[in-house]
Short mmCIF file of C-alpha atoms in Angstrom, two decimals:
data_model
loop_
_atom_site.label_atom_id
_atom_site.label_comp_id
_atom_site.label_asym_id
_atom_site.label_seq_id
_atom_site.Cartn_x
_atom_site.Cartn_y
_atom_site.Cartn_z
CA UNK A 1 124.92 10.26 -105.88
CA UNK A 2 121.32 10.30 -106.88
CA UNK A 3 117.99 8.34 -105.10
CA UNK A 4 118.66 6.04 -107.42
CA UNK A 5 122.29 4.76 -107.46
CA UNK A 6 121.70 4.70 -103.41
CA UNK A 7 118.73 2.55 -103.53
CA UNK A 8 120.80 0.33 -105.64
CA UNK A 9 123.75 0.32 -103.54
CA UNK A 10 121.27 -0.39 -100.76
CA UNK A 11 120.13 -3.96 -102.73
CA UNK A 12 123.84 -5.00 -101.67
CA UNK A 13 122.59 -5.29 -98.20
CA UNK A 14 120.58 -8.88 -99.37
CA UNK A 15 117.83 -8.69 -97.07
CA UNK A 16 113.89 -7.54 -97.35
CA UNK A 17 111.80 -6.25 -95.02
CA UNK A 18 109.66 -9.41 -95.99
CA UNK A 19 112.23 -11.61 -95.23
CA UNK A 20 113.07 -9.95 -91.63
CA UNK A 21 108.60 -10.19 -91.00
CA UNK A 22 109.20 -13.30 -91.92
CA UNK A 23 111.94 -13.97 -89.34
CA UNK A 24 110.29 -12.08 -86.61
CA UNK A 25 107.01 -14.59 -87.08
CA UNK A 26 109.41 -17.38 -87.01
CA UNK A 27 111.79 -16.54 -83.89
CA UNK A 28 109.40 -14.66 -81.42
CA UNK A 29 107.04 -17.60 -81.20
CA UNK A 30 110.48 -19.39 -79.72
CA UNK A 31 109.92 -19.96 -75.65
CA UNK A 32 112.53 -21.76 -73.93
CA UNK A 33 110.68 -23.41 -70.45
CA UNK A 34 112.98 -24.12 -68.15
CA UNK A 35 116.09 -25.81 -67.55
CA UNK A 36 115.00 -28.86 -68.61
CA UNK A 37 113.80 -27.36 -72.02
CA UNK A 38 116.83 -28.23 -74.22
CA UNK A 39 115.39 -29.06 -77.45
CA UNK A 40 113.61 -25.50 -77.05
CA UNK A 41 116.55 -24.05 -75.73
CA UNK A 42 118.95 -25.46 -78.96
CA UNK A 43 116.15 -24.47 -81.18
CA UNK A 44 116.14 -20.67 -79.52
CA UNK A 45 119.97 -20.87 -79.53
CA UNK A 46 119.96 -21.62 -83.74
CA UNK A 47 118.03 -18.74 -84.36
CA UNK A 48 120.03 -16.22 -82.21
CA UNK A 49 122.87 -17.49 -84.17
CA UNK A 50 121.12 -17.11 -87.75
CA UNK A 51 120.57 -13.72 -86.45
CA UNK A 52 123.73 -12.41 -85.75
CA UNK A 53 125.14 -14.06 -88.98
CA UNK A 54 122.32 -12.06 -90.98
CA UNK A 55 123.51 -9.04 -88.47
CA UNK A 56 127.26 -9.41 -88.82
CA UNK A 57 126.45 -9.39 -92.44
CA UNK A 58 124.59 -6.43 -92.70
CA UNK A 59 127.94 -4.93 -90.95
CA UNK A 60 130.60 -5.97 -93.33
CA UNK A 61 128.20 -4.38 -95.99
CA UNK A 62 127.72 -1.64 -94.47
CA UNK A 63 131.72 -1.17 -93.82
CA UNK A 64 131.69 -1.83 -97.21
CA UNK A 65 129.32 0.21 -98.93
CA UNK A 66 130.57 3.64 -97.30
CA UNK A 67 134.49 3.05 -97.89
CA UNK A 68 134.23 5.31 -100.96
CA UNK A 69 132.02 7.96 -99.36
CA UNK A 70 134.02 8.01 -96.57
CA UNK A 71 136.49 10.69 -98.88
CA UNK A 72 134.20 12.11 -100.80
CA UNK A 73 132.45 13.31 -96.66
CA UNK A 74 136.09 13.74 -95.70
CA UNK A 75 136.03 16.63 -98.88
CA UNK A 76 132.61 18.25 -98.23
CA UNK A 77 133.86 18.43 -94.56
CA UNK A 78 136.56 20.64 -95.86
CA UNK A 79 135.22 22.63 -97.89
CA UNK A 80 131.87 23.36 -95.48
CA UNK A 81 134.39 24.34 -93.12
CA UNK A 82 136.21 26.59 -95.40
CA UNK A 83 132.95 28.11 -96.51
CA UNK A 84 131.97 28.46 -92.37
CA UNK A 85 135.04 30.35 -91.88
CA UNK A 86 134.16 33.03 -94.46
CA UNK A 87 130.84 33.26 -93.06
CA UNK A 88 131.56 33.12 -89.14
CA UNK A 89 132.40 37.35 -89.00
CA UNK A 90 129.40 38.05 -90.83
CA UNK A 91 127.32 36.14 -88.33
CA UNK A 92 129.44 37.32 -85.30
CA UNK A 93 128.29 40.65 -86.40
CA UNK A 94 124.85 40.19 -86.96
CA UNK A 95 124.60 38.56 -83.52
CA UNK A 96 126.34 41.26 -81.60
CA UNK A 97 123.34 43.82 -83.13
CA UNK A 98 120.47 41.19 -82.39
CA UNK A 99 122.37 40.85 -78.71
CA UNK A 100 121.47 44.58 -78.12
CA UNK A 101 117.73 43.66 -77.82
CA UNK A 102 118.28 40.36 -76.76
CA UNK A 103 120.18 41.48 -73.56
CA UNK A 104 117.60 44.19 -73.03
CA UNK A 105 114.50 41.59 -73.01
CA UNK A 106 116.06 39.76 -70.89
CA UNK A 107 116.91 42.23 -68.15
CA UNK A 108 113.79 43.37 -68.49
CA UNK A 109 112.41 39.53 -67.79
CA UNK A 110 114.78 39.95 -64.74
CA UNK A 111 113.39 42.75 -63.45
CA UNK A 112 110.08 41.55 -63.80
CA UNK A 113 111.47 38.57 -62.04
CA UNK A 114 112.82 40.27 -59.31
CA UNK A 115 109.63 42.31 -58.87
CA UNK A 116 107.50 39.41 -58.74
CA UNK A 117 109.75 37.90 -55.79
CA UNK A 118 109.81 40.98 -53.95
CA UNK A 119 106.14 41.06 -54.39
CA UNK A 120 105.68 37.43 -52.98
CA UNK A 121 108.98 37.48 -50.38
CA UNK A 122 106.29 40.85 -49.33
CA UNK A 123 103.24 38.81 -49.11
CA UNK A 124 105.18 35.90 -47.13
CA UNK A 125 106.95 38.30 -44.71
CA UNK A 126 103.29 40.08 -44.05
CA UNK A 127 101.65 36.70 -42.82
CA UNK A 128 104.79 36.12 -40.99
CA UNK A 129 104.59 39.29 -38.74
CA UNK A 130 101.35 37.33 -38.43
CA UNK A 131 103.32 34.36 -36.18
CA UNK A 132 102.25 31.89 -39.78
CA UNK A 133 103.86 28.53 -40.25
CA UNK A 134 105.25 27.21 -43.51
CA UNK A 135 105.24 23.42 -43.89
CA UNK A 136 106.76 23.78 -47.59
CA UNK A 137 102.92 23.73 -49.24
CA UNK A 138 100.56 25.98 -47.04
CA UNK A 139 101.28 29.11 -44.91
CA UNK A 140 99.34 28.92 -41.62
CA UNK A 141 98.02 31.14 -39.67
CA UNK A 142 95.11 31.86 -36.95
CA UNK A 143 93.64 28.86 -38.80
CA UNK A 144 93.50 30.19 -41.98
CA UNK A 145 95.68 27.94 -44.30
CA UNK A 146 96.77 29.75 -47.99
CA UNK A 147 98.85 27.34 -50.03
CA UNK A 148 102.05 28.97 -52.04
CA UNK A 149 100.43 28.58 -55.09
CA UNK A 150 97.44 30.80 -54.21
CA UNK A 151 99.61 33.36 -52.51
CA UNK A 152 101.56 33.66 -55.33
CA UNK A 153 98.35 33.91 -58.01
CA UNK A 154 96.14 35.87 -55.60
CA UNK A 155 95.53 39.64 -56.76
CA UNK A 156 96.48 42.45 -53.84
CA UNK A 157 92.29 42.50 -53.31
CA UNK A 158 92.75 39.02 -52.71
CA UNK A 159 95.20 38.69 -50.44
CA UNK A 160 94.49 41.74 -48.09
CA UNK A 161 91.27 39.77 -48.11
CA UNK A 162 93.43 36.94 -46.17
CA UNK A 163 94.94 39.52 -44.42
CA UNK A 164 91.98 40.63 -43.26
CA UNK A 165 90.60 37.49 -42.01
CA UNK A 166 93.58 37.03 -40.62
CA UNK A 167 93.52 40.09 -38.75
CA UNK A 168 89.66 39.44 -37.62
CA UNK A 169 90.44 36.36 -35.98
CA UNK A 170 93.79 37.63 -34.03
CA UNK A 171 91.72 40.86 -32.99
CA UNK A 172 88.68 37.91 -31.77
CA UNK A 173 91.41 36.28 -29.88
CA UNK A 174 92.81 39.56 -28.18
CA UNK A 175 89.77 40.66 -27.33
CA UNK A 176 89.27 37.43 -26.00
CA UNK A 177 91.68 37.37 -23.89
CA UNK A 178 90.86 40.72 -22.81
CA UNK A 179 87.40 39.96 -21.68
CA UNK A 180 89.13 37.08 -19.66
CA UNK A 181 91.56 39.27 -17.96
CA UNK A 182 88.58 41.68 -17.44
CA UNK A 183 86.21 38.88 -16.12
CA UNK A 184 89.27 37.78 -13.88
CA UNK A 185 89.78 41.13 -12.55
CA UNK A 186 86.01 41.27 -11.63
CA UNK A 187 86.49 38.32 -10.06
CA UNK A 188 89.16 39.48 -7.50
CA UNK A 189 87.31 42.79 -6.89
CA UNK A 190 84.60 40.79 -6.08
CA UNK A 191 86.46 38.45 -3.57
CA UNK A 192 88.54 41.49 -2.11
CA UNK A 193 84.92 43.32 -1.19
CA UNK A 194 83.53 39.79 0.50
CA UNK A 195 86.54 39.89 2.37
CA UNK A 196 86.36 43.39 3.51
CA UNK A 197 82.92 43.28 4.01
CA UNK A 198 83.66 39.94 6.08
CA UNK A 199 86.36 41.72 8.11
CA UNK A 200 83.75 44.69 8.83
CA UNK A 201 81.69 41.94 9.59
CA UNK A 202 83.61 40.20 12.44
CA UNK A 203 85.03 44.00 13.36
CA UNK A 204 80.79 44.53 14.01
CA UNK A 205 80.49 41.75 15.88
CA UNK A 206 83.79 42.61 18.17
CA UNK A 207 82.41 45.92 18.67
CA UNK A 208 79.53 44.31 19.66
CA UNK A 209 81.18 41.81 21.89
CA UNK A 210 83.38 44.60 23.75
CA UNK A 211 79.63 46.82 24.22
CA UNK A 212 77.97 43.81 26.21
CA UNK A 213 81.09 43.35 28.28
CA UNK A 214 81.36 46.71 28.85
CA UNK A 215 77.14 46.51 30.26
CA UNK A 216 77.52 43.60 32.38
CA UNK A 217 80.62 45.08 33.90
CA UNK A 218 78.10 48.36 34.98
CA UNK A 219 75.84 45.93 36.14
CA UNK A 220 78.21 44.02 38.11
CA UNK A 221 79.59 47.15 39.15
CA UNK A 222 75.77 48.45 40.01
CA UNK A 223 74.85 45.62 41.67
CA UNK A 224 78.44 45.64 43.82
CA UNK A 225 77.44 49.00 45.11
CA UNK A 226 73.91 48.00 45.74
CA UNK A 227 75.07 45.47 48.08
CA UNK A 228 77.46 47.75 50.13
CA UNK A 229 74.70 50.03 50.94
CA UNK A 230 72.52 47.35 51.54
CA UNK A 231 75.10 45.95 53.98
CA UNK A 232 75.60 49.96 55.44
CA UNK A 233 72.03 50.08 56.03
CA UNK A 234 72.06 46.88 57.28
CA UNK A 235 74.88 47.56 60.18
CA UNK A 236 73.07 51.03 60.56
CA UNK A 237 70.18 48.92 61.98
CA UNK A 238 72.08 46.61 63.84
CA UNK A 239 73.61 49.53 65.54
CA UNK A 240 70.59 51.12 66.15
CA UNK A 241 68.99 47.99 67.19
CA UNK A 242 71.58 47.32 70.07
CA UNK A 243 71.21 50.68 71.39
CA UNK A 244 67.32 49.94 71.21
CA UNK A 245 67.89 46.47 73.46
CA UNK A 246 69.70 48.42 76.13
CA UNK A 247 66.87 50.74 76.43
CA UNK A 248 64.78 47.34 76.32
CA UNK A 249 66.79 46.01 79.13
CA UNK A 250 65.66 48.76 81.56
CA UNK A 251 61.81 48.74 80.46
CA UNK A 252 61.72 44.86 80.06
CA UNK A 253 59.27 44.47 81.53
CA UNK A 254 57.13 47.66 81.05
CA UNK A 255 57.53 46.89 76.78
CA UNK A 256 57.61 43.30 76.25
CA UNK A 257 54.61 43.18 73.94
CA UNK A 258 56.36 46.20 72.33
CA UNK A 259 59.44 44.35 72.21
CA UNK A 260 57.76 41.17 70.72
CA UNK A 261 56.24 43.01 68.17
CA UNK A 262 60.09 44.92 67.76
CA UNK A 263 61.55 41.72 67.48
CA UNK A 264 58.37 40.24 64.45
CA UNK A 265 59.38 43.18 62.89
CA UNK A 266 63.41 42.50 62.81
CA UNK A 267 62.16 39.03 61.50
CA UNK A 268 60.00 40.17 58.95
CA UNK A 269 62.95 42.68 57.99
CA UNK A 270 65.39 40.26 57.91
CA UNK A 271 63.56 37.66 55.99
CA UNK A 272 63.22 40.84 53.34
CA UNK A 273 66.25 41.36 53.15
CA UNK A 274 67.03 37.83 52.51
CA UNK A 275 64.51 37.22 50.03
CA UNK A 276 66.00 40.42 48.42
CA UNK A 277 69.24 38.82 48.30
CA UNK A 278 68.13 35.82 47.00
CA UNK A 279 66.11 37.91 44.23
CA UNK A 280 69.34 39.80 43.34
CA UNK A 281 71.20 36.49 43.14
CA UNK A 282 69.00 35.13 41.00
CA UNK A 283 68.69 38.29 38.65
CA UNK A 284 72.91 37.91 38.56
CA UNK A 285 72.43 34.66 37.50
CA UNK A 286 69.98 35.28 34.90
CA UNK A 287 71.83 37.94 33.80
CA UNK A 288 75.06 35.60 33.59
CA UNK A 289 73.07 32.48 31.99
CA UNK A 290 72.05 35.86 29.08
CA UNK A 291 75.29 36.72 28.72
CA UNK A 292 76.32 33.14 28.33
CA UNK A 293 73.49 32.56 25.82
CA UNK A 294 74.50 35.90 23.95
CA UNK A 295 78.01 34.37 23.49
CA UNK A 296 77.46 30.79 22.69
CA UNK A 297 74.93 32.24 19.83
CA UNK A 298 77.41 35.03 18.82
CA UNK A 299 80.21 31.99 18.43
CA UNK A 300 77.74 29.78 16.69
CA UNK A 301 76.98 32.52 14.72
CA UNK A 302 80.74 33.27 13.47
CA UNK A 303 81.44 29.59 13.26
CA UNK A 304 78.54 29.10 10.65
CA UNK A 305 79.24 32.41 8.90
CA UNK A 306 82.98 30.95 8.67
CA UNK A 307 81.96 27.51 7.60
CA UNK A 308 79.21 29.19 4.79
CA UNK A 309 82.44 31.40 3.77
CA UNK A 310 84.65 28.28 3.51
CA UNK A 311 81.99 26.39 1.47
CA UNK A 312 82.05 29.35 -0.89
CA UNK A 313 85.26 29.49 -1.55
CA UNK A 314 85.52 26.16 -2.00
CA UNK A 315 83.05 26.46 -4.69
CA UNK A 316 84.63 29.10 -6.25
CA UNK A 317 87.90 27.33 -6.15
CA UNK A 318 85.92 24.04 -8.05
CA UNK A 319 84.41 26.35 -10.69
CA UNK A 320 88.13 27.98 -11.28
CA UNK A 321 89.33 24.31 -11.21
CA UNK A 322 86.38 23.07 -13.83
CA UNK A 323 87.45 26.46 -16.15
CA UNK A 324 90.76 25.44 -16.43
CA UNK A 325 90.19 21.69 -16.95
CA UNK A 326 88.03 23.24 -20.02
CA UNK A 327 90.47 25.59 -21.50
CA UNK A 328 92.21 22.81 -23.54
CA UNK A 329 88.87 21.34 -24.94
CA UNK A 330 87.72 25.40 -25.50
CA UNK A 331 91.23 26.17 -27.30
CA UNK A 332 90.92 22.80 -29.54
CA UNK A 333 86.78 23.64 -30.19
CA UNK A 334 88.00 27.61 -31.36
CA UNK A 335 90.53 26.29 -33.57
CA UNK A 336 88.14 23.71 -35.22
CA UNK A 337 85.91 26.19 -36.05
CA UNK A 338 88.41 28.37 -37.03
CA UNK A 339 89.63 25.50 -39.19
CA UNK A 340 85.68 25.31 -40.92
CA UNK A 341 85.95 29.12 -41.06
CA UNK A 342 88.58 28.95 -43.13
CA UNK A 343 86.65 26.38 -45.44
CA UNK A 344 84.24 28.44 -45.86
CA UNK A 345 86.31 31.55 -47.18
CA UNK A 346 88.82 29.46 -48.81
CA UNK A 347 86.47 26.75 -51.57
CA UNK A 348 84.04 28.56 -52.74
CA UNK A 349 86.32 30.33 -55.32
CA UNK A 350 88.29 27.38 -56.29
CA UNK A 351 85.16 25.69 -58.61
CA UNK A 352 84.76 26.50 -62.21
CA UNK A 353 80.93 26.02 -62.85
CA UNK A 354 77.93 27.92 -61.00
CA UNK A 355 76.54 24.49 -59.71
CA UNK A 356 79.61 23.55 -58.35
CA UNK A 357 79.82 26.98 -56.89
CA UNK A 358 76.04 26.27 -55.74
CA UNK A 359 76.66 23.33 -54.33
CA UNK A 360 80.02 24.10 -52.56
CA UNK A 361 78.51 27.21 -50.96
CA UNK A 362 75.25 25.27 -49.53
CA UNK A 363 78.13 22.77 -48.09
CA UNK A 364 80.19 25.85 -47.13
CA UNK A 365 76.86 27.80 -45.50
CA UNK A 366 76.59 24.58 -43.12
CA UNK A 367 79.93 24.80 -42.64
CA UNK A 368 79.91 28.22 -41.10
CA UNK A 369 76.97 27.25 -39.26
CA UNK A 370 78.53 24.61 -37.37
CA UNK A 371 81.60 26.29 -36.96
CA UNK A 372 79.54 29.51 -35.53
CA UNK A 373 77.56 26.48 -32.82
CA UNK A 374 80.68 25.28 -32.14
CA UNK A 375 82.32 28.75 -31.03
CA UNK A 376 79.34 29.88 -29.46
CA UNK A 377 79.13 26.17 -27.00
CA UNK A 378 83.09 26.69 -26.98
CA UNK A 379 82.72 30.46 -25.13
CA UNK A 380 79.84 28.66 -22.56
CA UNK A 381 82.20 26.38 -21.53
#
């Protein structure tokens, strides 16, 4: 059937496009306004109905119209499926040879497939023998944060760049970390000499200690033997003295100004010998109140060395205490300026223009400057 026995088989259908505008002006203007509205709702209600008359008819001629082209599609049908059938083998055939390429291109497109996800599962396991963190965007690590998306469009110069970075920071913390074991070592060596120069210290004083008792022993020893030959000498002339008043006795008479002057001179012995003891009492004594003095001072001495010793370890022991009250603050500070670091290496190349470039490098410059201020205070602390 030609264009133009269908258009006028489509006249049948009774209705314009002009008339349907003309409905659609009509019947959208049509608000119902509530459930009080019912004049608007019976006038809404009318149209639907007029609508799906005009519809329902538009059905029955469309039933209509195609009830004779319903065989003639029921023929072609046939006959295009006949003609498919005789045509099927030849295209079974030609698609088997264009299959021979098509397979190929795509295992090649697997291969390169599976290439470029070894290439990527290497990149990921690299930053993971790296200790990095995957929250399902960014891979973490040492404070450098790479999304997926870069790591996956990043060239090998690119990403051992990361690496790199990556690698400078753990090698800052390590060393880190050494110097602190290094510092902490000096730190013992240093207390373990105080204390052995401490122990040589009070060993010193000991030896000192054992030397003076040692002296006043000799002295008192001296001194001992002083008095025993004193008190010989002394009996001596007793002895001596008796014998003397015997021989007195018979000349009593004949010597008593001899025997006055005898006797003056016993006195003035005597009283000698008395003042003598006295001085040697009193040089005991002032040896004694020495000695004394020598001790109180030498206990004085190691109680104030002990107390200066206990005040510097005490001190020592608060500026331990104030390092590790800081080492949370220090680790936080490091990571924030590992954090900026990374800004810095990571924005720069993600602009398009050379003053966006410009500008995002002057921000990025400051950036590192900060970030450098804040390790530097950080390591102070």
């Amino acid at each position: 059937m030609d264009k133009t026995a269908i258009d006028k088989e489509l006249t049948k259908y009774n209705i314009t496009d002009a008339a349907i505008a003309t409905l659609k002006q009509n019947y959208m203007q049509l608000m119902v306004k509530g459930i009080e509205d019912k004049d608007g709702f019976k006038k809404v209600h009318e149209a639907r109905m007029d609508i799906v008359k005009r519809r329902t008819s538009v059905e029955k001629t469309r039933i209509d119209l195609k009830a004779d082209s319903l065989e003639y599609g029921r023929r072609v049908d046939a006959e295009a499926k006949r003609i498919k059938a005789l045509l099927q083998p030849i295209e079974d055939h030609l698609t088997e040879q264009e299959k021979v390429v098509t397979d190929e291109l795509a295992r090649i497109k697997a291969q390169k497939e599976a290439e470029e996800a070894a290439r990527i599962r290497a990149r990921v396991n690299r930053l993971f023998e790296f200790g990095a963190r995957f929250d399902g965007e960014n891979y973490t690590a040492y404070g450098l944060v790479i999304p997926a998306t870069i790591l996956k469009a990043a060239t090998d110069e690119q990403f051992a760049s990361f690496v790199k970075q990556i690698e400078d920071v753990k090698q800052a913390e390590e060393d880190e970390a050494r110097r602190k074991a290094e510092e902490e070592a000096r730190i013992k060596a240093e207390e373990e000499a105080k204390r052995k120069a401490e122990e040589e210290r009070l060993a010193k004083i000991a030896a000192e200690q054992e030397a003076e008792r040692q002296r006043l022993e000799e002295a008192a020893r001296i001194q001992k033997a002083e008095e025993e030959r004193l008190q010989k000498q002394r009996e001596e002339f007793e002895r001596k003295a008796r014998e003397e008043q015997e021989k007195i006795e018979a000349e009593k008479r004949r010597i008593a100004d001899a025997e006055a002057a005898r006797q003056q001179a016993i006195k003035d012995e005597q009283r000698r010998q008395e003042e003598e003891k006295i001085r040697q009492a009193e040089l005991k004594k002032a040896q004694e109140d020495a000695a004394e003095k020598a001790r109180i001072e030498a206990e004085e001495k190691a109680r104030r060395e002990a107390a200066e010793k206990a005040e510097a370890e005490r001190k020592a022991k608060e500026e331990v205490e104030r390092r590790e009250a800081l080492r949370p603050d220090k680790e936080k500070l490091l990571g924030f300026a590992r954090d900026l670091r990374a800004l810095y290496v990571e924005w720069p190349g993600q602009l398009a223009t050379d003053e966006g470039k410009a500008i995002i490098e002057q921000a990025c410059e400051v950036l590192l400057s900060v970030a450098l201020t804040i390790e530097k205070k950080a390591k102070e602390l």
